[in-house]
XYZ file of C-alpha atoms in Angstrom:
773
model
C -101.146 -26.139 -7.895
C -102.030 -22.490 -7.690
C -99.293 -19.924 -7.282
C -100.269 -18.821 -3.802
C -100.310 -22.382 -2.529
C -96.905 -22.990 -4.058
C -95.569 -19.845 -2.427
C -96.804 -20.927 0.994
C -95.332 -24.383 0.609
C -91.996 -22.938 -0.469
C -91.938 -20.806 2.668
C -92.593 -23.894 4.757
C -89.279 -25.420 3.714
C -87.403 -23.159 6.124
C -90.222 -22.870 8.682
C -89.773 -24.662 11.972
C -92.723 -25.533 14.150
C -91.526 -26.149 17.680
C -93.836 -27.680 20.218
C -93.324 -29.051 23.674
C -95.395 -31.752 25.269
C -97.133 -30.964 28.514
C -97.264 -33.942 30.792
C -98.428 -34.297 34.350
C -95.457 -36.579 34.975
C -93.000 -33.696 34.402
C -93.425 -31.704 37.607
C -91.071 -28.735 37.609
C -91.923 -27.815 41.207
C -91.285 -31.130 42.924
C -89.637 -30.752 46.365
C -87.271 -33.595 45.456
C -85.439 -31.467 42.860
C -81.984 -30.599 44.171
C -79.835 -29.849 41.123
C -80.048 -28.090 37.765
C -79.652 -31.353 35.838
C -82.446 -32.904 37.875
C -84.624 -29.920 36.997
C -84.049 -30.183 33.259
C -84.767 -33.902 33.288
C -88.311 -33.216 34.525
C -89.445 -31.977 31.127
C -88.911 -29.469 28.348
C -90.999 -26.854 30.176
C -88.707 -26.684 33.197
C -86.019 -24.071 33.718
C -83.402 -23.439 36.445
C -82.599 -19.982 37.817
C -78.934 -19.542 38.773
C -79.243 -15.851 39.658
C -77.512 -14.774 42.869
C -79.975 -13.724 45.578
C -82.998 -15.239 43.811
C -85.611 -16.164 46.450
C -82.965 -15.822 49.118
C -83.583 -18.271 51.946
C -86.092 -20.403 50.015
C -85.745 -24.133 49.436
C -83.361 -25.114 46.647
C -86.155 -26.645 44.543
C -87.747 -23.176 44.180
C -85.076 -22.399 41.598
C -86.770 -24.919 39.260
C -90.073 -23.909 37.684
C -91.743 -23.013 34.423
C -89.807 -20.208 32.741
C -92.680 -17.631 32.845
C -93.100 -18.286 36.558
C -89.385 -17.864 37.221
C -89.517 -14.494 35.473
C -92.591 -13.598 37.493
C -90.750 -14.450 40.693
C -87.953 -12.073 39.749
C -85.374 -14.149 37.908
C -83.927 -12.433 34.849
C -83.998 -14.370 31.576
C -80.228 -14.299 31.187
C -79.905 -16.285 34.432
C -82.378 -19.035 33.463
C -80.969 -22.343 32.272
C -83.498 -23.554 29.706
C -82.016 -25.214 26.601
C -84.484 -24.455 23.859
C -85.611 -26.890 21.186
C -83.790 -25.595 18.137
C -83.623 -26.440 14.430
C -80.851 -25.250 12.118
C -81.099 -25.736 8.352
C -77.911 -25.889 6.303
C -78.783 -23.959 3.140
C -75.264 -24.010 1.703
C -75.541 -27.550 0.314
C -77.118 -27.712 -3.148
C -79.571 -30.371 -4.266
C -81.795 -31.078 -7.272
C -84.274 -33.553 -5.785
C -84.335 -33.362 -1.961
C -84.189 -30.152 0.085
C -82.755 -29.344 2.544
C -79.738 -31.625 2.516
C -78.779 -31.256 6.190
C -80.690 -30.282 9.335
C -79.426 -30.021 12.920
C -81.971 -30.499 15.704
C -81.482 -29.895 19.435
C -83.972 -31.793 21.599
C -84.721 -32.287 25.269
C -86.440 -35.254 26.827
C -90.182 -35.040 26.186
C -89.838 -32.369 23.481
C -90.504 -32.496 19.763
C -89.942 -30.351 16.705
C -91.122 -30.289 13.107
C -89.552 -29.377 9.798
C -90.599 -29.595 6.158
C -88.804 -31.635 3.494
C -89.194 -30.941 -0.231
C -88.880 -33.744 -2.798
C -88.945 -32.878 -6.503
C -89.766 -35.416 -9.221
C -87.373 -34.753 -12.116
C -88.533 -34.945 -15.719
C -85.731 -36.994 -17.367
C -83.557 -39.024 -15.051
C -80.458 -40.951 -16.080
C -81.554 -44.584 -15.736
C -79.506 -47.713 -14.973
C -81.437 -50.960 -15.525
C -79.979 -54.301 -14.456
C -81.600 -57.480 -15.805
C -81.512 -60.246 -13.201
C -82.796 -63.363 -14.975
C -83.656 -66.827 -13.696
C -81.887 -69.165 -16.166
C -83.386 -72.415 -14.923
C -84.647 -74.739 -17.674
C -88.255 -73.574 -17.420
C -87.193 -70.016 -18.464
C -85.876 -71.009 -21.925
C -88.646 -69.200 -23.867
C -88.314 -66.027 -21.823
C -84.558 -65.995 -22.281
C -84.966 -66.314 -26.025
C -87.366 -63.364 -26.032
C -84.917 -61.247 -24.083
C -82.300 -61.774 -26.820
C -84.439 -59.772 -29.245
C -85.986 -57.101 -27.019
C -82.840 -55.258 -25.861
C -82.424 -52.796 -28.722
C -86.148 -51.977 -28.974
C -86.436 -51.396 -25.249
C -83.424 -49.084 -25.236
C -84.944 -46.990 -28.011
C -88.270 -46.728 -26.171
C -86.614 -45.750 -22.891
C -84.886 -42.789 -24.545
C -88.296 -41.111 -24.547
C -88.243 -41.107 -20.726
C -84.550 -40.930 -19.880
C -81.726 -38.636 -20.857
C -79.144 -41.455 -20.468
C -80.282 -45.089 -20.440
C -77.881 -47.943 -19.623
C -78.388 -51.699 -19.151
C -76.587 -54.579 -17.416
C -77.162 -58.308 -16.977
C -76.810 -61.075 -14.373
C -78.217 -64.588 -13.909
C -79.168 -66.852 -11.005
C -80.511 -70.347 -10.375
C -80.182 -71.649 -6.780
C -77.628 -72.651 -4.182
C -75.441 -75.363 -5.803
C -75.805 -77.835 -2.902
C -78.101 -80.705 -2.083
C -81.081 -80.923 -1.844
C -81.476 -77.962 -4.232
C -79.538 -79.616 -7.059
C -78.581 -83.146 -8.016
C -75.038 -83.603 -6.678
C -74.198 -86.580 -8.895
C -70.930 -85.683 -10.692
C -72.536 -85.958 -14.096
C -75.459 -83.761 -13.013
C -73.244 -81.084 -11.497
C -71.501 -80.318 -14.790
C -74.643 -80.791 -16.891
C -77.977 -80.719 -14.994
C -79.830 -81.428 -18.260
C -77.995 -84.655 -19.203
C -81.211 -86.684 -18.952
C -82.697 -84.623 -21.800
C -79.704 -84.822 -24.133
C -79.239 -81.090 -23.713
C -76.084 -79.296 -22.719
C -76.806 -76.969 -19.755
C -74.548 -74.805 -17.692
C -73.906 -75.751 -14.019
C -76.250 -74.353 -11.367
C -75.051 -71.186 -9.597
C -76.271 -68.776 -6.944
C -75.515 -65.560 -8.850
C -73.221 -64.613 -11.723
C -72.672 -60.986 -12.668
C -72.329 -61.045 -16.466
C -72.392 -57.458 -17.764
C -71.990 -54.157 -15.854
C -74.439 -51.432 -16.819
C -73.431 -49.978 -20.160
C -74.810 -47.727 -22.847
C -73.598 -50.208 -25.505
C -76.840 -51.997 -26.397
C -75.082 -54.082 -29.021
C -72.807 -55.567 -26.354
C -75.864 -56.240 -24.198
C -77.545 -58.142 -27.041
C -74.375 -60.159 -27.738
C -74.091 -61.207 -24.064
C -77.744 -62.240 -23.900
C -77.363 -64.481 -26.957
C -74.459 -66.322 -25.283
C -76.545 -67.281 -22.226
C -77.552 -70.900 -21.680
C -80.075 -72.370 -19.323
C -79.312 -74.399 -16.218
C -81.326 -76.621 -13.884
C -82.139 -77.450 -10.274
C -84.362 -79.880 -8.407
C -86.764 -77.946 -6.186
C -89.346 -75.357 -7.213
C -88.154 -72.190 -5.389
C -85.133 -70.400 -6.751
C -82.360 -68.369 -5.125
C -83.653 -64.977 -6.311
C -83.193 -63.118 -3.001
C -79.516 -64.112 -2.842
C -78.970 -62.624 -6.296
C -81.038 -59.481 -5.615
C -79.047 -58.607 -2.491
C -75.725 -58.987 -4.315
C -76.977 -56.843 -7.189
C -77.986 -54.160 -4.695
C -74.894 -53.994 -2.492
C -72.180 -54.578 -5.108
C -72.413 -51.000 -6.339
C -68.960 -50.798 -7.902
C -69.131 -54.172 -9.647
C -72.610 -53.638 -11.074
C -71.749 -50.091 -12.130
C -74.636 -48.232 -10.523
C -74.201 -44.483 -11.110
C -74.871 -42.207 -8.096
C -76.802 -39.675 -10.171
C -79.015 -42.246 -11.979
C -82.281 -43.913 -11.069
C -81.608 -47.618 -10.396
C -84.009 -50.248 -11.769
C -83.546 -53.943 -10.928
C -85.634 -56.113 -13.282
C -86.117 -59.646 -11.893
C -87.469 -62.217 -14.397
C -88.532 -65.582 -12.960
C -91.321 -68.132 -13.059
C -90.921 -69.457 -9.511
C -90.948 -68.089 -5.952
C -87.739 -67.507 -4.033
C -86.226 -69.253 -1.058
C -86.581 -67.359 2.230
C -84.318 -67.116 5.257
C -83.900 -70.364 7.208
C -84.675 -72.453 4.103
C -80.922 -73.042 3.839
C -80.965 -75.167 6.986
C -82.172 -78.013 4.770
C -78.683 -77.953 3.251
C -76.966 -77.531 6.608
C -76.278 -73.804 6.030
C -76.846 -71.944 9.295
C -74.696 -68.785 9.000
C -76.966 -65.687 8.698
C -76.356 -63.463 5.732
C -74.150 -60.480 6.600
C -75.637 -58.174 3.941
C -72.292 -57.504 2.238
C -70.996 -57.925 -1.293
C -69.215 -61.255 -1.959
C -68.310 -61.272 -5.643
C -65.083 -62.815 -6.863
C -64.533 -63.092 -10.579
C -68.150 -61.896 -10.933
C -69.439 -64.951 -9.046
C -71.205 -65.016 -5.656
C -68.811 -66.973 -3.434
C -70.891 -67.344 -0.258
C -73.834 -69.130 -1.820
C -72.964 -72.415 -0.071
C -71.871 -70.784 3.193
C -74.464 -68.171 4.199
C -78.232 -68.428 4.413
C -80.663 -66.672 2.120
C -81.315 -63.066 3.257
C -84.527 -62.271 5.085
C -87.186 -60.063 3.488
C -86.449 -57.276 5.982
C -82.724 -57.448 5.266
C -83.335 -57.337 1.511
C -85.726 -54.368 1.875
C -83.134 -52.486 3.932
C -80.409 -52.971 1.323
C -82.662 -52.023 -1.593
C -83.646 -48.842 0.218
C -80.116 -48.074 1.324
C -78.837 -48.281 -2.248
C -81.801 -46.421 -3.838
C -82.996 -49.307 -5.996
C -86.447 -49.812 -7.518
C -87.353 -53.475 -8.044
C -89.493 -54.717 -10.938
C -90.737 -58.311 -10.716
C -91.737 -59.760 -14.099
C -93.343 -63.075 -13.175
C -95.700 -65.520 -14.860
C -99.343 -66.063 -13.960
C -98.754 -69.146 -11.798
C -96.581 -67.349 -9.229
C -98.221 -63.909 -9.468
C -100.120 -64.282 -6.185
C -96.971 -65.203 -4.240
C -95.174 -62.043 -5.355
C -98.299 -59.944 -4.898
C -98.189 -60.736 -1.164
C -94.494 -59.848 -1.137
C -94.819 -56.342 -2.660
C -96.036 -54.506 0.521
C -92.912 -55.702 2.356
C -90.448 -54.286 -0.177
C -90.522 -50.495 -0.621
C -90.294 -49.129 -4.156
C -91.357 -52.353 -5.872
C -93.513 -52.951 -8.980
C -95.106 -56.253 -9.968
C -95.923 -57.093 -13.595
C -97.528 -60.183 -15.122
C -95.322 -61.754 -17.776
C -97.181 -63.286 -20.724
C -96.036 -66.584 -22.355
C -92.649 -66.295 -24.048
C -92.268 -62.832 -22.457
C -94.148 -61.261 -25.348
C -95.063 -58.175 -23.281
C -91.655 -57.627 -21.654
C -90.975 -54.334 -23.439
C -94.361 -52.824 -22.551
C -94.090 -54.157 -19.001
C -90.805 -52.334 -18.386
C -92.122 -49.079 -19.874
C -95.295 -49.259 -17.777
C -93.312 -50.076 -14.646
C -91.084 -47.058 -15.162
C -94.117 -44.810 -15.553
C -95.789 -46.201 -12.440
C -92.623 -45.930 -10.389
C -93.567 -42.275 -9.986
C -94.484 -42.739 -6.340
C -92.700 -40.536 -3.849
C -92.365 -42.300 -0.498
C -90.270 -41.399 2.516
C -88.327 -43.714 4.794
C -86.648 -42.820 8.102
C -83.498 -44.631 9.232
C -82.509 -44.348 12.925
C -79.495 -46.210 14.368
C -80.648 -49.371 16.098
C -79.001 -48.594 19.437
C -80.744 -45.181 19.566
C -84.148 -46.043 18.161
C -85.717 -46.425 21.630
C -85.081 -42.751 22.390
C -86.933 -41.183 19.444
C -90.252 -41.249 17.647
C -90.951 -39.899 14.150
C -94.189 -38.928 12.422
C -94.498 -38.170 8.675
C -97.344 -36.351 6.904
C -97.246 -36.073 3.098
C -98.717 -33.073 1.274
C -99.265 -34.365 -2.244
C -99.331 -32.067 -5.300
C -102.345 -31.536 -7.519
C -103.283 -34.564 -9.616
C -101.529 -37.102 -7.401
C -103.025 -39.405 -4.774
C -102.197 -39.875 -1.120
C -101.379 -43.456 -0.165
C -100.826 -43.555 3.575
C -99.237 -40.782 5.612
C -95.826 -40.919 3.921
C -96.492 -41.643 0.245
C -97.828 -39.844 -2.848
C -98.553 -41.730 -6.066
C -98.816 -40.579 -9.690
C -96.476 -37.650 -9.125
C -95.764 -36.020 -12.465
C -92.361 -34.666 -13.549
C -91.332 -31.347 -11.972
C -94.003 -31.648 -9.287
C -92.955 -31.215 -5.667
C -94.063 -33.293 -2.691
C -93.799 -31.743 0.766
C -93.372 -33.872 3.871
C -93.987 -32.483 7.342
C -91.675 -34.476 9.609
C -92.023 -34.370 13.400
C -89.287 -35.910 15.531
C -89.426 -36.200 19.306
C -87.185 -37.528 22.059
C -88.882 -39.888 24.494
C -86.410 -40.201 27.355
C -83.407 -38.421 28.734
C -80.229 -40.083 27.411
C -77.557 -41.371 29.721
C -74.136 -39.775 29.823
C -72.835 -42.446 27.455
C -75.735 -41.927 25.043
C -75.607 -38.131 25.051
C -74.002 -37.859 21.663
C -75.146 -36.667 18.258
C -77.507 -39.106 16.551
C -77.603 -39.226 12.758
C -81.100 -39.824 11.363
C -81.327 -40.400 7.590
C -84.452 -39.299 5.715
C -84.482 -41.063 2.363
C -87.054 -40.893 -0.476
C -87.451 -44.435 -1.753
C -85.552 -44.962 -5.002
C -83.975 -41.497 -4.996
C -80.225 -41.106 -4.877
C -80.369 -38.064 -2.577
C -81.069 -38.028 1.158
C -81.401 -35.593 4.040
C -79.184 -35.975 7.092
C -80.863 -34.960 10.366
C -78.338 -34.525 13.167
C -80.115 -34.799 16.516
C -78.293 -33.404 19.541
C -79.819 -34.519 22.853
C -79.562 -31.958 25.666
C -79.937 -33.059 29.273
C -77.178 -31.264 31.161
C -76.940 -27.653 32.318
C -74.397 -25.371 30.725
C -74.098 -23.466 33.992
C -72.657 -26.658 35.486
C -69.644 -26.322 33.220
C -69.127 -22.819 34.643
C -69.821 -24.067 38.190
C -72.378 -21.331 38.869
C -75.661 -23.262 38.946
C -75.994 -22.531 42.724
C -77.383 -25.995 43.433
C -76.449 -28.281 46.295
C -73.858 -30.116 44.243
C -71.626 -27.018 44.263
C -70.743 -27.084 47.958
C -72.080 -25.769 51.255
C -72.447 -22.221 52.481
C -70.157 -22.796 55.429
C -68.056 -25.480 57.077
C -69.608 -28.551 58.636
C -68.668 -27.220 62.054
C -71.013 -24.308 61.580
C -73.923 -26.498 60.486
C -75.779 -26.430 63.751
C -78.897 -24.569 64.967
C -78.281 -21.748 67.418
C -75.561 -19.803 65.628
C -77.349 -16.449 65.261
C -75.541 -14.022 63.026
C -78.171 -12.246 60.923
C -81.492 -13.998 61.391
C -83.548 -11.191 63.035
C -84.492 -7.828 61.483
C -83.137 -5.006 63.739
C -82.727 -7.560 66.517
C -86.450 -7.728 67.286
C -89.153 -10.239 66.534
C -88.868 -13.992 66.109
C -86.007 -15.561 64.256
C -86.583 -15.802 60.550
C -90.053 -14.276 61.092
C -91.123 -17.524 62.750
C -91.143 -19.262 59.355
C -87.640 -20.656 59.108
C -84.549 -21.907 60.905
C -81.341 -19.952 61.467
C -78.595 -22.224 60.163
C -75.014 -21.204 59.555
C -75.895 -17.580 60.369
C -78.600 -17.343 57.681
C -82.296 -18.120 57.543
C -83.376 -21.301 55.823
C -87.101 -20.811 55.194
C -89.679 -23.502 55.802
C -91.433 -25.321 52.983
C -95.132 -24.491 52.803
C -97.833 -26.213 50.834
C -99.522 -22.832 50.288
C -96.653 -21.283 48.351
C -93.063 -20.094 48.534
C -91.511 -18.482 51.622
C -88.281 -16.599 51.042
C -86.366 -13.446 51.864
C -83.420 -12.693 54.101
C -85.618 -13.160 57.178
C -88.281 -15.381 55.528
C -90.549 -12.361 55.555
C -91.746 -12.679 51.960
C -94.285 -15.139 50.571
C -96.748 -15.403 47.709
C -99.921 -16.508 49.473
C -100.805 -14.330 52.515
C -101.669 -11.053 50.699
C -104.722 -10.069 48.618
C -104.811 -11.416 45.092
C -105.682 -9.494 41.949
C -106.105 -11.129 38.555
C -104.922 -14.394 40.081
C -101.612 -12.950 41.306
C -100.446 -12.060 44.789
C -100.356 -8.253 45.055
C -101.417 -8.213 41.422
C -97.878 -9.164 40.416
C -96.867 -5.526 41.086
C -95.318 -5.894 44.491
C -94.049 -8.205 47.208
C -96.035 -9.722 50.009
C -94.112 -8.900 53.185
C -95.585 -10.287 56.406
C -99.112 -10.212 55.014
C -99.019 -6.723 53.471
C -98.306 -5.726 49.879
C -95.273 -3.535 49.317
C -96.007 -2.106 45.884
C -93.491 -1.208 43.250
C -93.066 2.398 42.156
C -96.105 3.739 40.373
C -98.619 1.467 42.121
C -100.633 1.665 45.301
C -103.637 0.049 46.947
C -104.225 -2.958 49.140
C -103.381 -5.341 46.307
C -101.217 -2.908 44.281
C -104.020 -2.583 41.782
C -104.159 1.221 41.573
C -101.728 3.116 39.308
C -100.524 6.473 40.554
C -100.390 7.837 37.030
C -103.424 9.720 35.655
C -102.640 8.991 32.004
C -105.483 6.491 31.790
C -107.959 9.243 32.747
C -107.012 11.757 30.061
C -109.682 12.286 27.413
C -108.929 12.975 23.765
C -108.693 16.740 24.336
C -106.132 16.192 27.108
C -108.460 17.127 29.994
C -108.767 14.988 33.085
C -112.052 13.045 32.929
C -113.397 15.654 30.451
C -113.391 18.158 33.320
C -116.361 16.361 34.873
C -114.701 14.104 37.465
C -111.620 12.911 39.339
C -109.084 10.197 38.541
C -109.167 7.573 41.292
C -107.201 4.325 40.961
C -106.660 4.897 37.275
C -110.352 5.410 36.508
C -112.588 8.463 36.190
C -115.101 9.007 38.978
C -117.709 11.490 37.733
C -118.855 14.412 39.901
C -122.380 14.338 38.436
C -124.061 10.975 39.048
C -125.883 11.361 35.746
C -122.610 11.189 33.812
C -120.931 7.957 32.645
C -118.339 6.700 30.201
C -114.600 6.075 30.478
C -113.929 9.826 30.682
C -117.352 11.032 32.059
C -118.150 12.140 28.520
C -121.642 10.629 28.402
C -124.688 12.276 30.018
C -127.959 11.391 28.303
C -130.021 13.009 31.082
C -128.098 16.249 31.316
C -129.716 17.698 28.184
C -132.602 15.316 27.875
C -134.927 16.227 30.806
C -137.037 19.340 30.274
C -138.376 19.387 33.829
C -134.850 19.483 35.261
C -134.532 23.020 33.802
C -137.964 24.360 34.828
C -136.566 25.922 37.972
C -134.009 27.884 35.998
C -136.628 28.942 33.429
C -138.988 30.040 36.218
C -136.252 32.217 37.681
C -135.868 34.104 34.419
C -139.589 34.387 33.839
C -140.175 35.752 37.342
C -137.689 38.556 36.687
C -139.558 39.471 33.490
C -136.445 39.042 31.301
C -134.629 41.957 32.975
C -130.857 42.278 32.676
C -130.304 42.167 36.444
C -132.582 39.195 36.748
C -130.755 37.363 33.970
C -127.411 37.963 35.657
C -128.669 36.697 39.009
C -130.351 33.624 37.532
C -127.278 32.699 35.498
C -125.250 32.675 38.722
C -127.589 30.238 40.409
C -128.374 28.061 37.378
C -125.956 25.441 36.069
C -127.027 26.291 32.519
C -126.425 29.484 30.569
C -129.742 31.106 29.458
C -130.164 33.412 26.457
C -133.344 35.265 25.475
C -134.723 35.000 21.926
C -137.845 36.389 20.271
C -139.076 33.016 19.069
C -138.267 29.290 19.148
C -138.290 27.394 15.870
C -140.309 24.204 15.672
C -137.413 22.008 14.433
C -134.315 21.170 16.465
C -130.895 19.669 15.688
C -129.557 16.344 16.964
C -127.771 18.093 19.844
C -130.772 20.122 21.070
C -134.231 19.503 22.445
C -137.435 21.596 22.338
C -139.324 22.010 25.660
C -142.306 23.966 27.062
C -142.930 25.456 30.487
C -146.574 25.998 31.585
C -146.861 29.562 32.852
C -150.656 30.028 33.252
C -153.811 27.992 32.774
C -153.853 28.399 28.964
C -150.306 29.669 28.322
C -146.784 28.196 28.144
C -143.299 29.375 27.316
C -141.046 27.600 24.830
C -137.348 26.994 25.477
C -134.640 24.974 23.706
C -131.851 22.978 25.414
C -128.508 22.546 23.709
C -124.812 21.977 24.456
C -121.895 24.161 23.427
C -118.405 22.801 24.188
C -119.766 20.580 26.932
C -121.720 23.404 28.625
C -125.547 23.286 28.700
C -127.158 26.295 27.018
C -130.875 27.312 27.108
C -132.615 29.524 24.566
C -135.758 30.996 26.217
C -138.529 32.613 24.161
C -139.623 36.070 25.328
C -143.282 35.701 24.280
C -145.514 33.030 25.854
C -148.011 31.142 23.688
C -151.695 31.094 24.796
C -154.837 29.315 23.489
C -158.153 31.337 23.430
C -161.592 30.011 24.692
C -163.055 30.101 21.191
C -160.396 27.758 19.977
C -161.213 25.330 22.797
C -165.009 25.319 21.951
C -164.398 24.706 18.254
C -162.021 21.873 18.984
C -164.499 20.266 21.437
C -167.403 20.379 18.967
C -165.359 18.823 16.188
C -164.154 15.992 18.402
C -167.726 15.342 19.670
C -169.214 15.144 16.171
C -166.539 12.810 14.924
C -166.998 10.496 17.892
C -170.802 10.403 17.418
C -170.531 9.654 13.705
C -168.098 6.854 14.314
C -170.347 5.255 16.958
C -173.444 5.269 14.709
C -171.490 3.632 11.914
C -170.352 0.850 14.173
C -173.882 0.149 15.504
C -175.338 -0.026 11.968
C -172.686 -2.467 10.835
C -173.231 -4.752 13.831
C -177.015 -4.938 13.324
C -176.603 -5.760 9.659
C -174.334 -8.647 10.469
C -176.287 -10.160 13.403
C -180.049 -9.839 12.457
C -181.134 -12.857 10.223
C -183.029 -12.454 6.947
C -186.831 -13.277 7.071
C -187.960 -16.598 5.591
C -189.673 -16.310 2.184
C -192.466 -18.606 0.958
C -191.543 -21.405 -1.340
C -188.251 -22.163 0.298
C -189.596 -25.378 1.900
C -189.598 -28.302 -0.486
C -191.136 -31.701 -0.269
C -188.919 -34.655 -0.968
C -190.367 -37.211 -3.352
C -189.054 -40.740 -3.241
C -189.337 -43.216 -6.090
C -189.266 -46.754 -4.849
C -188.716 -49.730 -7.069
C -190.171 -53.177 -6.511
C -186.950 -54.313 -4.909
C -187.233 -51.563 -2.316
C -190.871 -52.021 -1.254
C -189.929 -53.610 2.027
C -188.181 -50.389 2.962
C -191.076 -47.949 2.190
C -191.834 -45.805 5.295
C -195.300 -45.000 6.731
C -196.659 -41.416 6.741
C -195.665 -39.395 9.844
C -194.840 -35.808 10.768
C -192.207 -34.367 13.095
C -191.417 -30.782 13.963
C -187.831 -29.775 14.676
C -187.292 -26.381 16.274
C -183.949 -24.506 16.090
C -183.539 -21.784 18.652
C -182.035 -18.564 17.516
C -183.257 -14.976 18.016
C -186.727 -16.166 16.755
C -187.981 -19.752 16.449
C -187.757 -21.449 13.107
C -189.894 -24.533 12.370
C -189.112 -27.239 9.876
C -191.797 -29.742 8.831
C -190.720 -33.105 7.484
C -193.434 -35.220 5.875
C -192.833 -38.911 5.550
C -195.367 -41.123 3.779
C -195.925 -44.687 4.848
C -197.225 -47.021 2.194
C -198.410 -50.552 2.527
C -195.894 -53.033 1.332
C -198.305 -54.595 -1.136
C -199.309 -51.280 -2.749
C -197.992 -50.710 -6.204
C -196.527 -47.326 -7.002
C -197.651 -45.690 -10.162
């Protein structure tokens, strides 16, 4: 993974993405809302304003709305009850594999939040491997092979583990009928019919705790003897659950990776199979070892697959099934139901056991996440997991990465949401465990549901649950204390009822009516940008009362002229007035935000002819120049001559003075003022120049016309026909073609063009019996 990607992913570990779900069912403005708690239960978007005097006289439900709208209505943020979705990451707890270790989440009903979890695959784990071997009679060859493979396997595993330890346990089946023969002689020696001494059948015996002493492991294996039972399935699930939950007895180390190697050649009994033996007590999932023997084998049923999967996950155990070809398909169907499980095919006499274990350890490099929510709270939450796998690995489903190499990091984006509002009894902290399968580290997510208002604890929510404004005796219409402004006009502006000496405003489907005398609303005044009075004033009895600094019918005009100041600090560039915050130009030809644009002011030569004529009529005198400059909008200066080229800011013009004369002048701008440079000497064209020009143009036109006529005639007139161009076709007819010889005839075909052309075709007819030379 590139460095920049790794940097971004590292930053995501402490990044919280908070989202709220918008639902039409969560209506924050429902008239049925009466209390702050009722408001918050409508959805994560809703907030309650407990500010004194807010929308005085309005209905109580007007205090509940979306937070931006409450602020828009005049409620200050510090008086809005709106518990935010919040995530707190505890960075003080250290971890080597899973980060962070603890997260606290505050959620409201209908809300959700996301956080990122980091899982690192270590290079050399301490490894505890527990051999759980089926010692029924059919496993004799495999057991013999295991006696010799222990030391070699330990040496090979040192290449992948910094501290490798092994343990051993055996199982057969439940020692009751019909699983075993209960004849007294068969109980003590199930193999008596074969003149072989076998050990009695047992559910599970823990033989050797995990140890680094490989010699002791080999010695224990050599002491093992086979046993026997009657039916095909074995009691493997009973033994696996005990090996998983009996942590202390087995010797599982908290810091090690736990591998449970199950060797068998038969399938396992499932839950409810024990009813055949009259065993009906469900398995409780606990450890029941006494003197290293499973004591509840004849009392409790076999565990279910789900129960076994839960215990394997809870105790961070990887399972490796080493089974023979015959039962491979049965276990292959089982693997998807047990997280963190590997299935290997065991060859005859377990000849590949060493390589199978090494390969299983390599392939158990998957990083998969599991979420554990308490059963009594699971209906309140939903969880979504998205895995971001490192380079070189593969994504297998939304929550799993495979082939993760040592020291690589897998990032999981976890989103947790609360579906419903909890009851008072359920409003307690919920502990959600996020556990990578097979890892001995987890992340604790403490979810705190929020559904009650904090202002209620202070008794200042100002909702109807906090008491009435006056005694019940005063709750009657007609008690007029302060319901009319200055004693005139209708009570409560005709839009409310005077109750208890104060106006209680009517509810309107058009908007909110409020105010001391119900004189304010948000629907009867002009709108601007979708807001009543532009959001810059109050609508009082149909007219906008603008806030300071604003004016206009809809409070859309600022009184300040700052928006009309050009870059040089002048108002509208000195070419207009500031009206309603915008420049209004004095000259209709000007435009732009500050009247700075005027393409026609310096661009029209004819617009300055009148000024030029004034100066020309005064024959460039000083008095005349002074008088003309007073009447002209442009400043005129006299020059001896006008150059032919002009700059980008000037334009060259001419003014016709006489029939063959004109005066040149140049228009320019200096500091926003139009300036004209007028030439003193007019330019005239003599008669001789006109005659010469006319003759040249005439001759050129005539020459061009003659050339065109000659070219057209050459292209259109056909060439004359020359003698010898007509040819006579001669046909040679064989004997086979005599029946097709034509008779002599002549036909003239005329093609009409500019002159007639004739074509003569001669056809000779010969008798059929005539022989051609």
